[in-house]
PDB file of C-alpha atoms in Angstrom:
ATOM      1  CA  ASP A 154      -2.102 -19.530  -7.630  1.00 92.00           C
ATOM      2  CA  TRP A 155      -1.173 -17.112 -10.112  1.00 94.00           C
ATOM      3  CA  SER A 156       2.261 -17.433  -9.197  1.00 95.00           C
ATOM      4  CA  ALA A 157       3.208 -19.928  -9.488  1.00 96.00           C
ATOM      5  CA  VAL A 158       2.879 -20.321 -13.164  1.00 96.00           C
ATOM      6  CA  LEU A 159       5.797 -21.140 -15.320  1.00 97.00           C
ATOM      7  CA  ALA A 160       6.489 -18.312 -16.830  1.00 97.00           C
ATOM      8  CA  THR A 161       9.634 -17.905 -19.043  1.00 97.00           C
ATOM      9  CA  ASP A 162      12.916 -20.118 -19.229  1.00 97.00           C
ATOM     10  CA  ASP A 163      14.650 -17.102 -20.206  1.00 98.00           C
ATOM     11  CA  TRP A 164      17.046 -16.543 -16.796  1.00 98.00           C
ATOM     12  CA  SER A 165      18.295 -13.301 -18.555  1.00 98.00           C
ATOM     13  CA  LEU A 166      15.444 -11.799 -17.060  1.00 98.00           C
ATOM     14  CA  LEU A 167      16.482 -11.946 -13.996  1.00 98.00           C
ATOM     15  CA  ASP A 168      18.028  -8.824 -12.532  1.00 98.00           C
ATOM     16  CA  SER A 169      21.723  -9.468 -11.010  1.00 98.00           C
ATOM     17  CA  ALA A 170      21.153  -6.941  -7.938  1.00 98.00           C
ATOM     18  CA  ALA A 171      17.962  -8.451  -7.346  1.00 98.00           C
ATOM     19  CA  ILE A 172      19.427 -11.776  -6.263  1.00 98.00           C
ATOM     20  CA  GLU A 173      22.320 -10.179  -4.611  1.00 97.00           C
ATOM     21  CA  PHE A 174      19.688  -7.790  -2.372  1.00 98.00           C
ATOM     22  CA  ALA A 175      17.769 -11.436  -1.773  1.00 97.00           C
ATOM     23  CA  GLN A 176      19.951 -13.601  -1.050  1.00 96.00           C
ATOM     24  CA  ALA A 177      21.509 -11.164   1.503  1.00 96.00           C
ATOM     25  CA  LEU A 178      17.599 -11.128   2.975  1.00 97.00           C
ATOM     26  CA  TYR A 179      17.493 -14.542   3.334  1.00 96.00           C
ATOM     27  CA  LYS A 180      21.277 -14.946   4.959  1.00 95.00           C
ATOM     28  CA  ARG A 181      19.227 -12.001   7.332  1.00 95.00           C
ATOM     29  CA  ARG A 182      16.950 -14.790   8.375  1.00 94.00           C
ATOM     30  CA  HIS A 183      18.521 -17.599   8.160  1.00 93.00           C
ATOM     31  CA  ALA A 184      21.745 -16.015  10.288  1.00 92.00           C
ATOM     32  CA  THR A 185      21.184 -19.026  12.986  1.00 93.00           C
ATOM     33  CA  HIS A 186      21.849 -22.035  10.209  1.00 92.00           C
ATOM     34  CA  PRO A 187      24.654 -22.181   9.631  1.00 92.00           C
ATOM     35  CA  HIS A 188      24.233 -25.151   7.699  1.00 91.00           C
ATOM     36  CA  ARG A 189      22.177 -23.096   5.284  1.00 91.00           C
ATOM     37  CA  LEU A 190      24.485 -20.584   5.072  1.00 92.00           C
ATOM     38  CA  SER A 191      27.528 -22.464   4.080  1.00 92.00           C
ATOM     39  CA  ALA A 192      25.070 -24.604   1.269  1.00 91.00           C
ATOM     40  CA  LEU A 193      24.287 -21.800   0.011  1.00 92.00           C
ATOM     41  CA  GLN A 194      28.132 -20.967  -0.935  1.00 91.00           C
ATOM     42  CA  HIS A 195      27.655 -23.434  -3.302  1.00 91.00           C
ATOM     43  CA  LYS A 196      24.921 -23.600  -5.245  1.00 94.00           C
ATOM     44  CA  SER A 197      23.980 -21.469  -8.532  1.00 96.00           C
ATOM     45  CA  VAL A 198      21.444 -18.647  -8.188  1.00 96.00           C
ATOM     46  CA  THR A 199      19.052 -21.340 -10.586  1.00 96.00           C
ATOM     47  CA  GLU A 200      19.801 -24.214  -8.269  1.00 96.00           C
ATOM     48  CA  TRP A 201      18.438 -21.808  -5.162  1.00 96.00           C
ATOM     49  CA  LEU A 202      16.057 -20.748  -6.467  1.00 97.00           C
ATOM     50  CA  HIS A 203      14.666 -24.066  -7.298  1.00 97.00           C
ATOM     51  CA  ASP A 204      14.831 -24.543  -3.812  1.00 94.00           C
ATOM     52  CA  LEU A 205      13.120 -22.117  -2.705  1.00 92.00           C
ATOM     53  CA  SER A 206      10.508 -22.886  -5.508  1.00 92.00           C
ATOM     54  CA  PRO A 207      10.090 -19.871  -7.572  1.00 96.00           C
ATOM     55  CA  ALA A 208      12.202 -21.712 -10.135  1.00 97.00           C
ATOM     56  CA  GLU A 209      10.487 -25.420 -11.506  1.00 96.00           C
ATOM     57  CA  ARG A 210      11.747 -27.549 -14.049  1.00 96.00           C
ATOM     58  CA  GLY A 211      14.330 -25.084 -15.023  1.00 96.00           C
ATOM     59  CA  MET A 212      11.833 -22.391 -15.933  1.00 98.00           C
ATOM     60  CA  LEU A 213      10.913 -19.326 -14.461  1.00 98.00           C
ATOM     61  CA  THR A 214       7.336 -19.093 -12.893  1.00 98.00           C
ATOM     62  CA  ARG A 215       5.881 -15.400 -12.288  1.00 97.00           C
ATOM     63  CA  ALA A 216       6.733 -15.314  -8.394  1.00 97.00           C
ATOM     64  CA  ALA A 217      10.487 -15.321  -9.658  1.00 98.00           C
ATOM     65  CA  LEU A 218       9.658 -12.226 -12.067  1.00 97.00           C
ATOM     66  CA  VAL A 219       7.272 -10.548 -10.207  1.00 97.00           C
ATOM     67  CA  LEU A 220      10.429 -10.120  -7.007  1.00 98.00           C
ATOM     68  CA  LEU A 221      13.532 -10.721  -9.127  1.00 98.00           C
ATOM     69  CA  GLY A 222      12.772  -9.361 -12.543  1.00 98.00           C
ATOM     70  CA  LYS A 223      14.403  -6.924 -15.494  1.00 97.00           C
ATOM     71  CA  PRO A 224      11.067  -4.704 -15.887  1.00 96.00           C
ATOM     72  CA  GLU A 225      11.188  -6.151 -19.488  1.00 96.00           C
ATOM     73  CA  ALA A 226      10.428  -9.283 -17.641  1.00 97.00           C
ATOM     74  CA  ALA A 227       6.247  -7.838 -17.560  1.00 95.00           C
ATOM     75  CA  ASN A 228       5.972  -8.901 -20.790  1.00 95.00           C
ATOM     76  CA  CYS A 229       6.355 -13.057 -19.880  1.00 96.00           C
ATOM     77  CA  LEU A 230       3.099 -12.090 -16.917  1.00 93.00           C
ATOM     78  CA  ASP A 231       0.509 -12.453 -19.656  1.00 85.00           C
ATOM     79  CA  GLY A 232      -1.143  -9.361 -19.445  1.00 79.00           C
ATOM     80  CA  PRO A 233      -1.090  -7.318 -15.603  1.00 76.00           C
ATOM     81  CA  THR A 234       2.110  -5.362 -15.212  1.00 87.00           C
ATOM     82  CA  PRO A 235       3.123  -5.517 -11.627  1.00 94.00           C
ATOM     83  CA  ARG A 236       4.172  -2.199 -10.606  1.00 95.00           C
ATOM     84  CA  LEU A 237       4.075  -0.091  -7.130  1.00 97.00           C
ATOM     85  CA  THR A 238       2.704   2.834  -7.088  1.00 97.00           C
ATOM     86  CA  TRP A 239       3.428   6.062  -4.170  1.00 98.00           C
ATOM     87  CA  VAL A 240       1.182   8.831  -4.141  1.00 98.00           C
ATOM     88  CA  LEU A 241       1.571  11.930  -1.982  1.00 98.00           C
ATOM     89  CA  THR A 242      -1.342  14.275  -0.958  1.00 98.00           C
ATOM     90  CA  ASP A 243      -2.156  17.508   0.851  1.00 97.00           C
ATOM     91  CA  HIS A 244      -4.572  18.125   2.998  1.00 95.00           C
ATOM     92  CA  LEU A 245      -7.552  18.303   0.728  1.00 96.00           C
ATOM     93  CA  ASN A 246      -6.926  14.730  -0.445  1.00 95.00           C
ATOM     94  CA  THR A 247      -5.618  16.231  -3.631  1.00 98.00           C
ATOM     95  CA  ILE A 248      -2.777  14.756  -5.589  1.00 97.00           C
ATOM     96  CA  GLN A 249       0.579  16.829  -5.198  1.00 97.00           C
ATOM     97  CA  THR A 250       2.631  14.300  -7.304  1.00 97.00           C
ATOM     98  CA  HIS A 251       3.227  10.688  -7.664  1.00 97.00           C
ATOM     99  CA  ARG A 252       5.833   7.818  -8.965  1.00 97.00           C
ATOM    100  CA  HIS A 253       5.750   4.338 -10.227  1.00 97.00           C
ATOM    101  CA  PHE A 254       7.857   1.907  -9.535  1.00 97.00           C
ATOM    102  CA  GLU A 255       8.524  -1.297 -12.238  1.00 96.00           C
ATOM    103  CA  LEU A 256       9.878  -4.308 -11.412  1.00 97.00           C
ATOM    104  CA  PRO A 257      12.180  -6.303 -10.173  1.00 98.00           C
ATOM    105  CA  LEU A 258       9.491  -5.098  -6.758  1.00 98.00           C
ATOM    106  CA  ILE A 259      12.053  -6.700  -4.352  1.00 98.00           C
ATOM    107  CA  LEU A 260      14.657  -3.324  -4.513  1.00 98.00           C
ATOM    108  CA  ALA A 261      11.171  -0.889  -5.772  1.00 98.00           C
ATOM    109  CA  MET A 262      10.244  -2.177  -2.319  1.00 97.00           C
ATOM    110  CA  ASP A 263      12.882  -0.005  -0.745  1.00 97.00           C
ATOM    111  CA  GLN A 264      12.613   2.680  -3.378  1.00 98.00           C
ATOM    112  CA  LEU A 265       9.059   3.703  -2.301  1.00 98.00           C
ATOM    113  CA  VAL A 266       9.705   3.408   1.762  1.00 98.00           C
ATOM    114  CA  ALA A 267      12.547   5.776   0.592  1.00 98.00           C
ATOM    115  CA  ARG A 268      10.033   8.095  -0.359  1.00 97.00           C
ATOM    116  CA  LEU A 269       8.199   8.382   2.301  1.00 98.00           C
ATOM    117  CA  ARG A 270       8.962  11.564   4.980  1.00 97.00           C
ATOM    118  CA  ILE A 271       9.125  10.080   8.758  1.00 97.00           C
ATOM    119  CA  ILE A 272       9.465  12.744  11.130  1.00 96.00           C
ATOM    120  CA  GLU A 273       9.253  12.833  15.442  1.00 95.00           C
ATOM    121  CA  VAL A 274       6.812  13.123  16.701  1.00 93.00           C
ATOM    122  CA  ASN A 275       6.246  15.123  20.512  1.00 90.00           C
ATOM    123  CA  LEU A 276       4.256  12.498  22.490  1.00 88.00           C
ATOM    124  CA  LEU A 277       4.035  13.759  26.393  1.00 77.00           C
ATOM    125  CA  PRO A 278       3.698  11.248  29.025  1.00 79.00           C
ATOM    126  CA  PRO A 279       1.538  11.725  31.852  1.00 76.00           C
ATOM    127  CA  ARG A 280       3.139  13.632  34.777  1.00 72.00           C
ATOM    128  CA  GLN A 281       5.861  14.446  32.772  1.00 73.00           C
ATOM    129  CA  THR A 282       7.999  17.735  31.773  1.00 70.00           C
ATOM    130  CA  ALA A 283      10.028  16.465  28.550  1.00 77.00           C
ATOM    131  CA  PRO A 284       8.512  14.628  26.011  1.00 84.00           C
ATOM    132  CA  LEU A 285       8.737  11.394  23.751  1.00 88.00           C
ATOM    133  CA  ASN A 286      10.311  11.586  20.884  1.00 92.00           C
ATOM    134  CA  LEU A 287       9.162   8.591  18.382  1.00 94.00           C
ATOM    135  CA  PRO A 288       8.860   8.499  14.350  1.00 96.00           C
ATOM    136  CA  ASN A 289       6.207   9.018  12.789  1.00 97.00           C
ATOM    137  CA  TYR A 290       5.507   5.730  10.972  1.00 98.00           C
ATOM    138  CA  ASP A 291       7.174   2.844  12.473  1.00 97.00           C
ATOM    139  CA  ASN A 292       9.623   1.046   9.345  1.00 97.00           C
ATOM    140  CA  TRP A 293       8.681  -2.366  10.408  1.00 96.00           C
ATOM    141  CA  VAL A 294       5.157  -1.683  10.112  1.00 97.00           C
ATOM    142  CA  ILE A 295       5.797   0.451   6.928  1.00 98.00           C
ATOM    143  CA  ARG A 296       7.647  -2.518   5.392  1.00 97.00           C
ATOM    144  CA  GLU A 297       4.534  -5.067   6.564  1.00 95.00           C
ATOM    145  CA  ALA A 298       2.148  -3.496   4.945  1.00 96.00           C
ATOM    146  CA  LEU A 299       3.499  -2.920   2.077  1.00 97.00           C
ATOM    147  CA  HIS A 300       5.234  -6.489   1.714  1.00 95.00           C
ATOM    148  CA  ASN A 301       1.672  -7.794   2.646  1.00 93.00           C
ATOM    149  CA  CYS A 302      -0.175  -5.846   0.000  1.00 95.00           C
ATOM    150  CA  ILE A 303       2.641  -7.715  -2.623  1.00 96.00           C
ATOM    151  CA  ALA A 304       2.509 -11.297  -1.634  1.00 93.00           C
ATOM    152  CA  HIS A 305      -1.475 -10.765  -1.530  1.00 92.00           C
ATOM    153  CA  GLN A 306      -1.989  -8.872  -4.620  1.00 94.00           C
ATOM    154  CA  ASP A 307      -4.917 -10.406  -6.968  1.00 94.00           C
ATOM    155  CA  TYR A 308      -1.807  -9.453  -9.966  1.00 94.00           C
ATOM    156  CA  ALA A 309      -4.530 -11.435 -12.374  1.00 91.00           C
ATOM    157  CA  GLN A 310      -7.290  -8.169 -12.453  1.00 89.00           C
ATOM    158  CA  GLY A 311      -4.143  -6.123 -13.088  1.00 83.00           C
ATOM    159  CA  GLY A 312      -3.530  -2.749 -11.650  1.00 76.00           C
ATOM    160  CA  ARG A 313      -0.958  -1.991  -9.061  1.00 89.00           C
ATOM    161  CA  VAL A 314      -0.258  -1.987  -5.281  1.00 96.00           C
ATOM    162  CA  ARG A 315      -1.266   1.610  -4.203  1.00 98.00           C
ATOM    163  CA  VAL A 316       0.321   3.711  -1.511  1.00 98.00           C
ATOM    164  CA  THR A 317      -1.026   6.659  -0.539  1.00 98.00           C
ATOM    165  CA  GLU A 318       0.727   9.570   1.174  1.00 98.00           C
ATOM    166  CA  ALA A 319      -1.325  12.310   3.589  1.00 98.00           C
ATOM    167  CA  PRO A 320      -0.149  14.729   5.822  1.00 97.00           C
ATOM    168  CA  ASP A 321      -0.717  12.172   8.502  1.00 96.00           C
ATOM    169  CA  SER A 322      -1.197   9.202   7.285  1.00 98.00           C
ATOM    170  CA  LEU A 323      -0.600   6.355   5.146  1.00 98.00           C
ATOM    171  CA  THR A 324      -2.621   4.331   3.129  1.00 98.00           C
ATOM    172  CA  PHE A 325      -1.286   0.945   1.140  1.00 98.00           C
ATOM    173  CA  PHE A 326      -4.223  -0.630  -1.197  1.00 97.00           C
ATOM    174  CA  ASN A 327      -4.204  -4.038  -2.959  1.00 96.00           C
ATOM    175  CA  LEU A 328      -6.452  -5.933  -5.342  1.00 95.00           C
ATOM    176  CA  GLY A 329      -7.950  -9.011  -4.468  1.00 94.00           C
ATOM    177  CA  SER A 330     -10.322  -9.873  -1.777  1.00 91.00           C
ATOM    178  CA  PHE A 331      -9.228 -10.021   2.833  1.00 89.00           C
ATOM    179  CA  LEU A 332      -9.063 -13.996   2.809  1.00 85.00           C
ATOM    180  CA  PRO A 333      -9.539 -14.879   6.756  1.00 79.00           C
ATOM    181  CA  GLY A 334     -12.943 -12.655   6.383  1.00 81.00           C
ATOM    182  CA  SER A 335     -12.363  -9.405   8.964  1.00 84.00           C
ATOM    183  CA  VAL A 336      -9.468  -8.052  11.084  1.00 86.00           C
ATOM    184  CA  ALA A 337     -10.987  -9.280  14.132  1.00 83.00           C
ATOM    185  CA  ARG A 338     -11.306 -13.274  12.891  1.00 82.00           C
ATOM    186  CA  VAL A 339      -6.871 -12.379  12.512  1.00 82.00           C
ATOM    187  CA  LEU A 340      -6.887 -10.888  16.016  1.00 83.00           C
ATOM    188  CA  GLY A 341      -8.939 -13.658  17.933  1.00 77.00           C
ATOM    189  CA  SER A 342      -7.348 -16.481  16.143  1.00 68.00           C
ATOM    190  CA  ARG A 343      -4.432 -18.934  17.311  1.00 65.00           C
ATOM    191  CA  GLN A 344      -4.884 -20.703  13.818  1.00 61.00           C
ATOM    192  CA  HIS A 345      -3.249 -19.156  10.853  1.00 61.00           C
ATOM    193  CA  GLU A 346      -4.926 -18.681   7.833  1.00 60.00           C
ATOM    194  CA  GLN A 347      -4.110 -21.692   5.584  1.00 59.00           C
ATOM    195  CA  ARG A 348      -5.363 -20.193   2.373  1.00 67.00           C
ATOM    196  CA  TYR A 349      -2.396 -18.040   0.615  1.00 74.00           C
ATOM    197  CA  ARG A 350      -3.774 -16.162  -3.148  1.00 86.00           C
ATOM    198  CA  ASN A 351       0.147 -16.344  -4.187  1.00 93.00           C
ATOM    199  CA  ALA A 352       1.301 -18.773  -2.462  1.00 92.00           C
ATOM    200  CA  ARG A 353       4.719 -19.606  -4.284  1.00 95.00           C
ATOM    201  CA  LEU A 354       5.295 -15.825  -4.328  1.00 95.00           C
ATOM    202  CA  ALA A 355       4.216 -15.291  -0.358  1.00 92.00           C
ATOM    203  CA  ASN A 356       6.290 -17.851   0.703  1.00 93.00           C
ATOM    204  CA  ALA A 357       9.624 -16.702  -1.687  1.00 95.00           C
ATOM    205  CA  MET A 358       8.991 -13.601   0.495  1.00 95.00           C
ATOM    206  CA  VAL A 359       8.816 -16.038   4.084  1.00 93.00           C
ATOM    207  CA  GLU A 360      12.584 -17.134   2.965  1.00 94.00           C
ATOM    208  CA  MET A 361      13.559 -13.478   2.019  1.00 95.00           C
ATOM    209  CA  ASP A 362      12.659 -12.010   5.544  1.00 93.00           C
ATOM    210  CA  LEU A 363      10.261  -9.426   3.871  1.00 94.00           C
ATOM    211  CA  ILE A 364       6.878 -11.246   5.613  1.00 89.00           C
ATOM    212  CA  GLU A 365       6.626 -12.735   8.430  1.00 77.00           C
ATOM    213  CA  THR A 366       4.837 -16.222   8.939  1.00 66.00           C
ATOM    214  CA  ILE A 367       1.318 -15.499   7.021  1.00 57.00           C
ATOM    215  CA  ASN A 368      -0.524 -13.198   9.394  1.00 62.00           C
ATOM    216  CA  SER A 369       1.063 -13.775  11.988  1.00 76.00           C
ATOM    217  CA  GLY A 370       2.322 -10.024  10.878  1.00 84.00           C
ATOM    218  CA  LEU A 371      -1.103  -8.131  11.177  1.00 89.00           C
ATOM    219  CA  PRO A 372      -1.528  -8.841  14.758  1.00 90.00           C
ATOM    220  CA  LYS A 373       1.911  -6.978  15.496  1.00 92.00           C
ATOM    221  CA  MET A 374       0.936  -4.397  14.218  1.00 94.00           C
ATOM    222  CA  PHE A 375      -1.902  -3.700  16.170  1.00 95.00           C
ATOM    223  CA  ARG A 376       0.794  -4.206  19.062  1.00 95.00           C
ATOM    224  CA  VAL A 377       3.525  -2.228  17.603  1.00 96.00           C
ATOM    225  CA  GLN A 378       1.031   0.717  16.965  1.00 97.00           C
ATOM    226  CA  LYS A 379       0.051   0.406  20.765  1.00 96.00           C
ATOM    227  CA  ASP A 380       3.175   0.221  22.405  1.00 94.00           C
ATOM    228  CA  ARG A 381       3.958   3.864  20.643  1.00 95.00           C
ATOM    229  CA  PHE A 382       0.900   5.059  21.863  1.00 95.00           C
ATOM    230  CA  PHE A 383      -0.731   5.459  18.694  1.00 96.00           C
ATOM    231  CA  PRO A 384      -4.289   5.148  16.499  1.00 97.00           C
ATOM    232  CA  LEU A 385      -4.786   1.552  15.762  1.00 98.00           C
ATOM    233  CA  PRO A 386      -4.867   0.151  12.040  1.00 97.00           C
ATOM    234  CA  ASP A 387      -7.514   0.855  10.002  1.00 97.00           C
ATOM    235  CA  PHE A 388      -8.238  -1.558   8.119  1.00 96.00           C
ATOM    236  CA  GLU A 389     -11.282  -1.181   4.525  1.00 96.00           C
ATOM    237  CA  PHE A 390     -12.234  -3.803   2.674  1.00 95.00           C
ATOM    238  CA  GLY A 391     -14.471  -2.785  -1.286  1.00 93.00           C
ATOM    239  CA  GLN A 392     -16.421  -4.955  -3.146  1.00 88.00           C
ATOM    240  CA  VAL A 393     -16.635  -4.309  -7.042  1.00 86.00           C
ATOM    241  CA  PRO A 394     -13.302  -5.060  -7.382  1.00 90.00           C
ATOM    242  CA  ASP A 395     -12.084  -6.749  -4.073  1.00 94.00           C
ATOM    243  CA  SER A 396      -9.818  -4.375  -2.752  1.00 95.00           C
ATOM    244  CA  VAL A 397      -8.192  -4.223   0.525  1.00 96.00           C
ATOM    245  CA  SER A 398      -6.893  -0.879   2.212  1.00 97.00           C
ATOM    246  CA  VAL A 399      -5.223   0.116   5.304  1.00 97.00           C
ATOM    247  CA  ARG A 400      -4.681   3.427   6.989  1.00 98.00           C
ATOM    248  CA  ILE A 401      -1.486   3.765   9.577  1.00 98.00           C
ATOM    249  CA  TYR A 402      -2.223   6.560  11.201  1.00 98.00           C
ATOM    250  CA  GLY A 403       1.171   8.804  11.445  1.00 97.00           C
ATOM    251  CA  LYS A 404      -0.087  11.010  14.063  1.00 95.00           C
ATOM    252  CA  THR A 405      -2.254  10.987  17.199  1.00 94.00           C
ATOM    253  CA  LEU A 406      -5.730  12.085  17.548  1.00 95.00           C
ATOM    254  CA  ASP A 407      -6.750  11.999  21.156  1.00 94.00           C
ATOM    255  CA  GLU A 408      -4.443  12.327  24.889  1.00 92.00           C
ATOM    256  CA  LYS A 409      -6.542  10.624  26.227  1.00 94.00           C
ATOM    257  CA  TYR A 410      -6.141   7.679  24.847  1.00 95.00           C
ATOM    258  CA  VAL A 411      -2.435   8.117  24.521  1.00 94.00           C
ATOM    259  CA  HIS A 412      -2.181   8.621  28.392  1.00 93.00           C
ATOM    260  CA  ALA A 413      -4.530   6.176  28.862  1.00 94.00           C
ATOM    261  CA  LEU A 414      -2.115   3.337  27.527  1.00 94.00           C
ATOM    262  CA  MET A 415       1.282   5.369  28.892  1.00 92.00           C
ATOM    263  CA  SER A 416      -0.438   5.126  32.626  1.00 91.00           C
ATOM    264  CA  ALA A 417      -1.483   1.224  31.511  1.00 90.00           C
ATOM    265  CA  THR A 418       1.609  -0.408  30.466  1.00 84.00           C
ATOM    266  CA  ASP A 419      -0.220  -4.523  30.214  1.00 90.00           C
ATOM    267  CA  LEU A 420      -3.726  -2.983  29.300  1.00 93.00           C
ATOM    268  CA  SER A 421      -4.514  -5.999  26.181  1.00 94.00           C
ATOM    269  CA  LEU A 422      -4.673  -5.597  23.202  1.00 94.00           C
ATOM    270  CA  GLU A 423      -8.724  -6.125  23.506  1.00 93.00           C
ATOM    271  CA  ASP A 424      -9.409  -3.197  25.521  1.00 94.00           C
ATOM    272  CA  ALA A 425      -6.809  -0.864  23.163  1.00 96.00           C
ATOM    273  CA  ILE A 426      -8.977  -1.552  20.205  1.00 95.00           C
ATOM    274  CA  LEU A 427     -12.394  -0.735  22.254  1.00 95.00           C
ATOM    275  CA  LEU A 428     -10.520   1.776  23.444  1.00 96.00           C
ATOM    276  CA  ASP A 429      -9.472   2.951  19.636  1.00 97.00           C
ATOM    277  CA  ARG A 430     -13.146   3.209  18.408  1.00 96.00           C
ATOM    278  CA  VAL A 431     -13.593   5.295  21.293  1.00 96.00           C
ATOM    279  CA  GLN A 432     -11.747   7.664  20.075  1.00 97.00           C
ATOM    280  CA  LYS A 433     -12.342   7.408  17.048  1.00 97.00           C
ATOM    281  CA  GLY A 434     -16.355   7.793  17.547  1.00 95.00           C
ATOM    282  CA  GLN A 435     -16.970   4.379  15.964  1.00 94.00           C
ATOM    283  CA  PRO A 436     -19.672   2.089  17.780  1.00 91.00           C
ATOM    284  CA  LEU A 437     -19.591  -0.614  20.247  1.00 90.00           C
ATOM    285  CA  GLU A 438     -21.079  -3.976  20.893  1.00 87.00           C
ATOM    286  CA  THR A 439     -23.248  -3.696  24.016  1.00 86.00           C
ATOM    287  CA  GLU A 440     -21.310  -6.312  25.497  1.00 83.00           C
TER     288      GLU A 440
END
């Protein structure tokens, strides 16, 4: 676990605004557990981070610095400099502009999301005259994809988490193999993946209400897109080096797909996935 390595005992490298935000997220996650909120009021930041595990034996782990460290804390990470990059492209995939977001990543997440263009998309239900107005991207889906990139990035390889905003889609990219092996395995399994690339970092992000219990978020991403009548996410896996790309669509592709989902709201996710493959011209297995 790269993120569990003890990096420094210099607590001045933590960003105070990041800590304040992290504790606000922690309170949101545990809003129904008053004993946790009461305990937090009587704990120092040092005690709290030890309880959450980003700190150990008086030292800060790499996970603590990635989430909460000042930009200069990157010097303690033994090589890689974690950062987020937003890239804006046109319809020809030509880069128009970009921006990097440095540590602390818990603040960089919101800074990047604020860059994205959220507009309304009009969908016309069958046999209706009033359109259904929906945002081109669902806020939860955006954040789930981004937060998962941060949690599962292979920081030992260097590089950065990248979000590419094209006119009609968002693509989230991180280095590292897809541990479950396939998307189908995650969607069809009742047993969540037990291996975590950055367990210390991922567990802290769960406690800070940034990601779902590990791997429950991916099926929910598919369900949210289905319920919005949008195309389902596309996953692409690279091998040299290992990487994962997730494409989220910001427009509809085929009105027949939209009408099918609108007409049969009880359609299973499995059937929606098959319809999604049809609208994208992807092959289906014989059965």
